[in-house]
Phi, psi and omega in degrees: 000101181288147174268168181296138184302322182298321181290317178299314181299316180298318181296318181294318179299328182270358182077019178258122186295135175232103184303153182287340173228154186296319183224113191267200180293167184303127178225113186265356188240022175235165178250139177235136181238115174269138183216151176226165174204151174051049179295323177048048172070018179279073189280336187271148176273126179235120186308125176077354184238314184218134179290328188066168182291332176292326176291319176299317180299320178295320177297319178295319178301318179296319178297318180293326176292332181274314189253350185093137185303322183291342183255014180242132177237140182244128189230143169240134184261025169107159181063052178265323197266359183231153175123359179203167183302322183296330175282314183297313186289339178246008183049042174090347186297316181298323180294315181298320180295323177291322176296323175298321180295322178293322181104035178296136180260325186223141175219148175245131178290124171273178181299326183277354172295340183267002189294335180265009178101157184297313183296324178294318179299315181298324176293319179293324177297321177296323180289331186286143172279346181277154173270123180271132184234139170195115183282340188246004174269108192231157167277123188293327181297314183261340185078003183279143176292143179288319176249167177299137179292328183204167174222141178249125180247139179255133185243155177273038181257176178295143180286164174294154181304129178079006182288127186282331186271356173074014177229165178256121180246128178238129177260142176243121182252122180269141179222129178248135183301133172296346175296348181305327183300331179247349181253010163228191180281114179302336180298339178292341189246010183236163174272187184295340179267003179085006179276138181291131176243351174232154178207174184232029182058047178272135172206183186276352182245339186090351185297325180297318178295313182300320181295319179296316180296314181298320179297320179293318178299313181297320179295321178295319177298318180296335179277359175104012180294130176279326179224149178238122177249118175277136176240102188241136169264077188235303179084178184236295186276141177071018183248150173309123191308317186285351182245017177282163175298323178301316182295318180296315179298315186288347180249013180223170173227160173094354175275128182267332177203155185227118173265125192243171176196191172090318186266002175060036179252157176244118180200153165233116185210191174212154182225139179286135177274188185298335178267003180087004179276140181283130178247118178295142187222134181214151174215149187260004182095232180206162175055038175055037171294339179204161170240143181258156175224129173243122178250146179237117180230098183300337183248028179304128184297335179265003180080007179269082187293317180247127182224138179258151171209140174247134176244118186275163177297334178291338184253358184216117185240005181288152174223151177270123187300320184293320179286323178300323179297322179288322175298315180299322180294319177296314180301319182294322180298326185261348192299316186302316181285316186288328183276357181295128177281124184245359180173190177212159179234133177282346185223161172280130175262120193251125169260331178208133175215098186299319182295323180275355180072030182251137178204128186294346177267001182234340183186178182290142168223166181290334174291320175300318176299314183300314182294315179297320177299320180297318179299318183290318179295322184293331186252343185076019182285163174281325184225144172227144176230150174216136179286140180302327179293346178268358180251101199259349181204169177259167176231127179286159172298144181122200181298144177245127178254167172303323180300321177300315183290321176295328177295325178289319184232079187270006189269338184073025176292153180255140182280142179218170175220136179234165173264106184244146176282159174302324180295319178296321178294319177299318179296321179295316178299320180295318177298321182297330181254014185293336181261354180301134016270008172286144176295141182220133176295343180271359178299130189262121166275149191223158171220140182081006186209148174231153177203160177241155181234123174277099185286346179277353180261122178296147178292137176246021178291134175248137180234163178272187183298338180270000183084013182272144182300135173248306185191167167257112190273341184221216182292142181272144176276327185279128183227167170050050179277127185228139174246122184053036177083354181254144179305137179294143179257112182302331184272347183273158176255148182227154174276114186244127180250145169192198174260168184297334179303319179272317190278327186244335190252358179070024180300147184056026177078009185278073183272356185292344182262004189303322185258013180289140174301134182269123179263330180207127185232132175050047184287328184189163176283161180300318182290330173296323176300318178295316182300314184284325175300316180296313187280318187267316183277324183258001179064026177085002184230122170277114187271182179285006169298338178255025189294328185282115180302332180277007176088186187268010179084027181283333182237126182239128173263124184219164176220163181093187188270349184277119178276138176295143179252143178294148179220165178307141183290125182288148176211111005287178181297152179293151175290154177305137177092358177237148175071021183298333184279003181232099175294130181213183187211088187296327180270011186215073196296005172093012179260020177283126180274127178279099183257168175292150180306135179090341184293332183260023186297335179255011177285145182271135173304139181105346179274007188245017177095357176288148176302130180196147174227344183280180186258336185229156178242171182292329176299321177294321177296321179296318180297327180280350177084010182250075184263121179283130177230146177264117184253165175230106183234124180062027178083006182243132178278136176213159179260120181243166176231140179218159175252145175266139185291000000 
C-alpha cells in the first residue's frame, strides 16, 4: 500500500522515515502505534474518501500481523463522538462501542467530547475500553487532573540502547486544547452559579499549559519511560497561537514524537523543542481520510528511531469483517429515520466550497442564511444568529433527507429566544469577526439583520483568560447594522433567536447575552427547527431564493473609508462577486416589523418575509406542546412527541 508521494517526500526531507509500504514484513522487536483524530462520527467506509472504523480495524490487523499484537497500540486524538447523526442520536454511545470493536487503547478528549455534557462524557469513558488521558484538564478547586495525565506501556520489543530493565517502555501524555472552554458548551465546566469548576490550564501566555505538559513528561521519564509520545488535541492552523502543538513543543523538552488533532489538517513534519531538538509531528486530517502510524525502532540503522507515516483512504481499501458487521448494525438501526426524504432543494446549500472561496466560518453562505432563517421562523424572533462553527455540512441540490439535516446541525442544541439590546447584538457581531481573516467558529450568520465589516480595521475585542468577551476597547470593525432596513438602535431591545450554546452558555465567548430576559427557552432542537422550516414554511422545497452560494448579501466584507449604503433588496439574490457594496437580504425583503419584545409572540412564522408556503411554524407547534424529538431508546431510533409543562 503506497503512501501519498507528497507525504513521503515531506517525511524524507525532514529526516523522518516513511516506509515504502504501510505495513511491511514481520518485525517482532519494534513498536507500532496506529492513530486517528477528528473522526467526527465518520463510521462508514467510503472508497477513496474515508476508511471508516472497519478500515481502521483492518489497518490495525495488518500492523499486528507485522509487529505482533503485544507491540501495537491504537490511539485516538479526540473529537470522535460528535459530528454526525450516529453520534448525536446515541449521545456518543454507538461511537464508543465501535471504537471498542476496533480495539482502541488510548484516547484523548477533544473539545467536542464534552458536547453532550460532563456526566455523559464520564459515562462514556466508563463504557470505553480505552484509557482516557489529559494532563491539563483539571478540577480547579484541587488542581487535580480529571483523567490520568499519562500512561506508560511496556512492550515485548527490543529495549532502548543501554536500558537496564531489558524492556521497552513508552509513555503517552494526553493534552486537550484550552479552546475547549469556548469550543464546547461552557456549561459543562461551570457550577449552577456559572463559576468555572474545571479548566484546561488556559492563560494569556500559554505558560500554564506548557508547565502542565512538562510536568507530565518529567513524571513519565521518572517512571522509567524510554520514549514519550504526546497525544494532543491542539492543531496548528487557525488555532490560538499559544495553544498550538508547535507552541507546546517549542516550550518543552523530553517529547520524542507528537500525535496531533483539532485543526483537521494532514501533515508529517517536525518542530524544534526548547533545546533545539527536532520533534516529529503528525496529524491525519479529519473524518478518517487517513490513518497514521508511528513506529519506534531503537536500533534503526539510519538513526531514525521514531518514524511517522500516513496511509490515506485512497491507498487502503481493506475492511475488517467483524467491525464492518457492527457498523452495518448501527447503520441499520438508524437508517429508516435518517434516510427518510423530508423535502427537496432546487439549489445546492453551501457551508464550504474551497474552489469558490466560501466558508461559513469566514463569510456569508446560503446555508448560513437557510439555518438562520429557520431559527427565526421557528421562534418568531425579529433577528436570528447562528455561529459558523455550528453549521457543519452542505446539502446538494435534489432530495433532502433527515440525515442531511442532522449533518448540518449535529449538536442537538436547543433553540431559544431572548430580549437583547441593540448594543449586545453589536457586541456579538464584533466578537464574531474578531479573528477575521482567520476562520472562526464564532463568525455569525444572520437573519433579519444585515451588517458590513471593515476588514482594514484591526479587531479591538478584548477577552478574558477563558476566551470570553469582555469589551470592545477601540474602533469597531462592524458597521451599518440594520434591522428590517433600519439602523439598529443600541438602546432598544429586540427579540433575538439562536441556540442555547450562544444565548445561555457563552459558547464561542458570547457572554454578552448571559443576563438577557429569556422569552423562549429550549423550545426545540436546532435540527427540528430546520425540519419544520423546510416542511411548514417552505412547503418542502428550498427554492432558488437561496440560489446564490454566497448568500443574499446580508454580510459585506469591505475596506477603506467608504461605508456601504443600503439598497433595495435584490430578488433573486445577486450572483457572487456582484453587489458586495450593498448588504441586502433576498430571502428577507425588509417587511419585518421591529416590534417591542413580546409583541409578536402570537405572530406566525412566515409573516416576516421569509420564503414560506406552509401554514404552520415550529413556534406554533411548540405553543401547542407537540414538539417532535428523535430519541434513542434501547438502541432503536424512534420519533416521539412530548409536551413541555
